[in-house]
Tab-separated table of C-alpha atoms and ligand atoms in Angstrom:
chain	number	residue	atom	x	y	z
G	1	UNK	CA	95.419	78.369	82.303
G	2	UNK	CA	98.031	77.165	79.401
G	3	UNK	CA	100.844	75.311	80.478
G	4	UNK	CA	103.887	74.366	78.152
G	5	UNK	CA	105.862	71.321	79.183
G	6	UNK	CA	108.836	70.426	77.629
G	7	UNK	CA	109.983	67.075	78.925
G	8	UNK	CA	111.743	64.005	76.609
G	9	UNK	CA	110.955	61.427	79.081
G	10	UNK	CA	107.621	59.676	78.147
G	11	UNK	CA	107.115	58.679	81.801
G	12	UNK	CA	107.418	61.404	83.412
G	13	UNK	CA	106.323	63.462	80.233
G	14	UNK	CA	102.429	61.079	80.622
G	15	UNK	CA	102.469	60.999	84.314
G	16	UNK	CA	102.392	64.999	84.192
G	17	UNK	CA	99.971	65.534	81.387
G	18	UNK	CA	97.312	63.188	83.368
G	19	UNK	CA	97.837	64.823	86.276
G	20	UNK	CA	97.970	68.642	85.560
G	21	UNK	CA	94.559	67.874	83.192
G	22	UNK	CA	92.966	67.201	86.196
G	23	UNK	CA	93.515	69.870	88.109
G	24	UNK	CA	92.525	71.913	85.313
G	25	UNK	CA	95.571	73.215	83.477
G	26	UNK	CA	95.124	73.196	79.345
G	27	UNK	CA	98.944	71.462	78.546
G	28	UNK	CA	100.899	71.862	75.461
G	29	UNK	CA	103.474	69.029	75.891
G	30	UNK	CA	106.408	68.812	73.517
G	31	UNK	CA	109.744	66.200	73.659
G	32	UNK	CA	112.030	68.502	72.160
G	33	UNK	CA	113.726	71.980	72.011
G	34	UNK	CA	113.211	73.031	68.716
G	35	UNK	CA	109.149	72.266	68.817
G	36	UNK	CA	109.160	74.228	72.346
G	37	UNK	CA	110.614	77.323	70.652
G	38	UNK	CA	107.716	77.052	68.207
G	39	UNK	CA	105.071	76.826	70.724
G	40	UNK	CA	106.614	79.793	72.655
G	41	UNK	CA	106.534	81.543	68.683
G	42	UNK	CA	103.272	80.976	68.320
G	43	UNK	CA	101.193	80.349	71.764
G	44	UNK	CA	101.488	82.818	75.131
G	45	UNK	CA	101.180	80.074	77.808
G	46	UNK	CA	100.916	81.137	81.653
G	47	UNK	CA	103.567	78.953	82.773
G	48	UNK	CA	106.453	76.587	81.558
G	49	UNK	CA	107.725	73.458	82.725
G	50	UNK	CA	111.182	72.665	81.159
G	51	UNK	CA	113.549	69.890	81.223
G	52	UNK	CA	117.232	70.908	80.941
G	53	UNK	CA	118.221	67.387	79.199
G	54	UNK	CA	116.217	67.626	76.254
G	55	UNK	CA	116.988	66.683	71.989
G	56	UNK	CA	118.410	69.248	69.814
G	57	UNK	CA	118.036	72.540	72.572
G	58	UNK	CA	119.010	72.637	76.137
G	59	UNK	CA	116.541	73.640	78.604
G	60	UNK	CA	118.940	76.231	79.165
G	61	UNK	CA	119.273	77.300	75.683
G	62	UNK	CA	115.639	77.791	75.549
G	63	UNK	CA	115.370	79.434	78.528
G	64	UNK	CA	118.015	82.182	77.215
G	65	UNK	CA	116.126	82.230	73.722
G	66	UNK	CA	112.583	83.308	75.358
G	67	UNK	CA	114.156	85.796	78.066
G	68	UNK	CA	115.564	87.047	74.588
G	69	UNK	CA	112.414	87.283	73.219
G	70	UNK	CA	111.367	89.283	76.442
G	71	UNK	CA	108.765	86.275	77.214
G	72	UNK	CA	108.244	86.791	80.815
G	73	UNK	CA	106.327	83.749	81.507
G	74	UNK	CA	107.225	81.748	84.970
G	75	UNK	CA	109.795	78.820	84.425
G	76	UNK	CA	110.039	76.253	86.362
G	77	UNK	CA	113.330	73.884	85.455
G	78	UNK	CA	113.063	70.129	86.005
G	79	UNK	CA	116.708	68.998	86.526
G	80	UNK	CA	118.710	65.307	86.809
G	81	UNK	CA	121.184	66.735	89.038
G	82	UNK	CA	121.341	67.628	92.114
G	83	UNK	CA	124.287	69.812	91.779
G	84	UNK	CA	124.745	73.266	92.968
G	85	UNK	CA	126.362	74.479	89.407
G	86	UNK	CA	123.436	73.408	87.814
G	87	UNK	CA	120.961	75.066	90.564
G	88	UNK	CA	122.760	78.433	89.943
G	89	UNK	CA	123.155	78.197	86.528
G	90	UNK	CA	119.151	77.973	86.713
G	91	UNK	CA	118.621	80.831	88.577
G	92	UNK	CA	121.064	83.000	87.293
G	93	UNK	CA	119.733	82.204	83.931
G	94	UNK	CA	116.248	83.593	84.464
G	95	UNK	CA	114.070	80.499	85.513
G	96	UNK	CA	111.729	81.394	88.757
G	97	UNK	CA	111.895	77.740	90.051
G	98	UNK	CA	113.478	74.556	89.889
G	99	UNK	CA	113.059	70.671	90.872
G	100	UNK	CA	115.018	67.943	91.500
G	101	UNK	CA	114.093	64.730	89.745
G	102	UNK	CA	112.517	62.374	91.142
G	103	UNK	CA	110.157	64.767	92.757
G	104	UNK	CA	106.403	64.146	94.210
G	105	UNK	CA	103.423	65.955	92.328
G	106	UNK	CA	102.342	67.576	94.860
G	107	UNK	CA	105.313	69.232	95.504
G	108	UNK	CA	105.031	70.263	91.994
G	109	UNK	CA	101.785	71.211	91.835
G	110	UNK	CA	102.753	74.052	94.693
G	111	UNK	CA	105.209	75.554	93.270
G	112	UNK	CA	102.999	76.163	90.073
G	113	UNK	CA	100.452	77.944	92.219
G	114	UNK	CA	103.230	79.469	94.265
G	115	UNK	CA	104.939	81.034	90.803
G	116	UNK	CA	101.570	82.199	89.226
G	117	UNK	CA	100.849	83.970	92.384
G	118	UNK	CA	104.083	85.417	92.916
G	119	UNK	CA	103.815	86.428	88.831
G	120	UNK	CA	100.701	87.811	89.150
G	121	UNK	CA	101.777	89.714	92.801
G	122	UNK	CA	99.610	87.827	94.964
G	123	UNK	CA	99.939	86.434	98.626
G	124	UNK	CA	97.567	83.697	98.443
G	125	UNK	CA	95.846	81.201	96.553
G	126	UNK	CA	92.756	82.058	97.056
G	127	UNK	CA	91.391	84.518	94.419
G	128	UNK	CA	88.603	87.069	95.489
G	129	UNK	CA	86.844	89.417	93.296
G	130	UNK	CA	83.814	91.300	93.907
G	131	UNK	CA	82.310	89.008	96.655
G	132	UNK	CA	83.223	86.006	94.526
G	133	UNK	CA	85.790	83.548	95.999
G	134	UNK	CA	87.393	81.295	94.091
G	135	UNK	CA	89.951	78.614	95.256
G	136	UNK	CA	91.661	77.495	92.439
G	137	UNK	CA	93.236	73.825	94.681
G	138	UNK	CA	90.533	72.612	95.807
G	139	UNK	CA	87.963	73.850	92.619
G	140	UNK	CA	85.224	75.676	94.927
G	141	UNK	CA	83.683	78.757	94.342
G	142	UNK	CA	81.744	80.953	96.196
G	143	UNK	CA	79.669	83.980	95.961
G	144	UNK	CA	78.928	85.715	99.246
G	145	UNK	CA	80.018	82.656	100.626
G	146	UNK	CA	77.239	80.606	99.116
G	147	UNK	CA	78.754	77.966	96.733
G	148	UNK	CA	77.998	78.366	93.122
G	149	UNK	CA	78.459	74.983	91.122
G	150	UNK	CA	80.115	75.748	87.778
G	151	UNK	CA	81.016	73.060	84.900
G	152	UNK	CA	84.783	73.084	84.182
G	153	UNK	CA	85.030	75.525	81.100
G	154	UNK	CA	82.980	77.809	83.604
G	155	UNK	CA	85.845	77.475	86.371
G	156	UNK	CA	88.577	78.328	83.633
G	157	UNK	CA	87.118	81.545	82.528
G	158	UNK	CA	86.407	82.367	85.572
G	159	UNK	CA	89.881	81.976	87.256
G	160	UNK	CA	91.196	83.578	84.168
G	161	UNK	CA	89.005	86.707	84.469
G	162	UNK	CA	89.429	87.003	88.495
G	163	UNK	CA	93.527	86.290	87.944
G	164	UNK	CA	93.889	90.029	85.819
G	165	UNK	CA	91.089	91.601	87.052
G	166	UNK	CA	92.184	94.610	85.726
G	167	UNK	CA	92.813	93.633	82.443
G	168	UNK	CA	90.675	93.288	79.451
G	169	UNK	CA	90.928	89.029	78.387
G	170	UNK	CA	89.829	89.117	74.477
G	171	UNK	CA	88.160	86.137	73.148
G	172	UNK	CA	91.136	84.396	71.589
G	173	UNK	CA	93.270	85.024	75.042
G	174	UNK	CA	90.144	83.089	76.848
G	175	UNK	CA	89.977	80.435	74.101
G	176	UNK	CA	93.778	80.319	74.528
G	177	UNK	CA	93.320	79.445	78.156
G	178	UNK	CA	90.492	77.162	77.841
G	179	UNK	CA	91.200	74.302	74.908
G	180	UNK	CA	93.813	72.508	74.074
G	181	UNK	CA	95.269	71.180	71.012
G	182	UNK	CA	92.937	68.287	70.140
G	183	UNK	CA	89.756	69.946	71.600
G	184	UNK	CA	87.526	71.339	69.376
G	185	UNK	CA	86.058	74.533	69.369
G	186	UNK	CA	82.621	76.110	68.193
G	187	UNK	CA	83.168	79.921	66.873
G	188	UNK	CA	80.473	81.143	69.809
G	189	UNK	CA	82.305	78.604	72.563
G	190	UNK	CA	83.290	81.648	74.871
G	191	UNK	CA	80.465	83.476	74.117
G	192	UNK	CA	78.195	80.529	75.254
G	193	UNK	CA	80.068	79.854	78.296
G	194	UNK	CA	80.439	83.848	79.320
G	195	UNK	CA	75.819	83.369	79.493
G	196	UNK	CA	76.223	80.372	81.335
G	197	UNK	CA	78.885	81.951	84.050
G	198	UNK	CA	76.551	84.834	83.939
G	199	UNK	CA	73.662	83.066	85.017
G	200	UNK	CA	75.656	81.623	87.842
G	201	UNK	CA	77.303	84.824	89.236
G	202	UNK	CA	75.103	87.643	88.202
G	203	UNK	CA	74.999	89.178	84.344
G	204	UNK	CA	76.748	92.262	85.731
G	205	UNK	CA	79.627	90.080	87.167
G	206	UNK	CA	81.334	90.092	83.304
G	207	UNK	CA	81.452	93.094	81.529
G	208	UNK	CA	81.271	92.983	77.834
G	209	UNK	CA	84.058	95.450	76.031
G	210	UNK	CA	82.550	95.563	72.301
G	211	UNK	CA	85.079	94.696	70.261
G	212	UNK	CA	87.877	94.012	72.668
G	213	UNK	CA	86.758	90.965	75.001
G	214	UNK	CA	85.893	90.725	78.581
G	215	UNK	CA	86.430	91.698	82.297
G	216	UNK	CA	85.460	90.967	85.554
G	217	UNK	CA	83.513	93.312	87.438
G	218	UNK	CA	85.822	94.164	90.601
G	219	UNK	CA	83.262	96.528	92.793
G	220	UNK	CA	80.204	94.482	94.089
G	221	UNK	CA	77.136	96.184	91.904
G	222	UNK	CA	74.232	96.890	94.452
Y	301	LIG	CA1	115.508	64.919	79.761
């Protein structure tokens, strides 16, 4: 799960990197509007976080800029004011969400998983897939109900692969979704974690699409 945040204020800006690495989320974090607009060139993230004060673009004009671009990614505007202008001006402007600052984490932290389920047309958190539960809060997974330990790579491909289980993830989308800038990764990293998942959850769980990446395995194999 990449996250772009785009927030000028180093407190708040450190504060939110700390937090959302621990609850799993790989996070891009930028100060200003002209490096957001390259991140949203070059990297597909899965939500964004964006200040509407910010140096050289507006929140706003960044906003308009990706709906341009027909980037469809959840937005989620972090605002100074409390004012109704600015609310509407939000909405009306294509972001899915918006906070008032000073605002608790928690709160925050729900609406992410509130927009990425809406986004992805779901009505709860909790992601099920082939007799595999997986509860992406509180970081437990289960398989017929019996818990399966995973590291936390393992939980991030797995949430990414039960999130579009319909859709084919290639090996740079799951690398996408599983490092981060500064993290380092081996050419066979995916690979290496798809065997360890499968050990976990069954080798039939994944399904291997030569060539094109992988997919989870919706019908529960006998
Ligand atoms: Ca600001």
């Amino acid at each position: 799960m990449r996250l772009l945040l785009v927030e000028d204020d180093p407190m708040i800006g450190d504060g939110l990197e700390i937090a959302l690495k621990q609850s799993g989320y790989i996070l891009d974090w930028v100060q200003d509007g002209e490096s957001a607009l390259d991140c949203l060139k070059t990297e597909t993230y899965q939500i964004i976080i964006l200040d509407v004060g910010l140096p050289k673009y507006s929140g706003w004009e960044i906003l308009k800029q990706l709906r341009s671009w027909k980037i469809q990614t959840p937005v989620l505007m972090l605002t100074a004011k409390d004012e109704l202008e600015d609310r509407l001006k939000g909405l009306d402007g294509g972001a899915d969400d918006y906070m008032i600052k000073p605002f608790f984490l928690e709160e925050l932290e729900a609406r992410l998983r509130l927009l990425l389920r809406r986004h992805q047309n779901r009505t709860e958190n909790l992601l099920t897939v082939g007799g595999i539960s997986l509860n992406p809060q509180s970081f437990e997974v289960t398989q017929n109900q019996v818990p399966i330990p995973l590291s936390a790579k393992e939980f991030a491909l797995l949430r990414s692969l039960m999130e579009s289980p319909s859709t084919i993830l290639s090996k740079a989308q799951l690398e996408s979704r599983l490092y981060g800038w500064n993290e380092e990764i081996c050419s066979n990293a995916i690979e290496v974690h798809i065997h360890q998942l499968r050990k976990k959850i069954g080798k039939e769980k994944i399904k291997t699409i030569r060539g094109i990446g992988y997919q989870i395995q919706q019908k529960d194999a006998c």
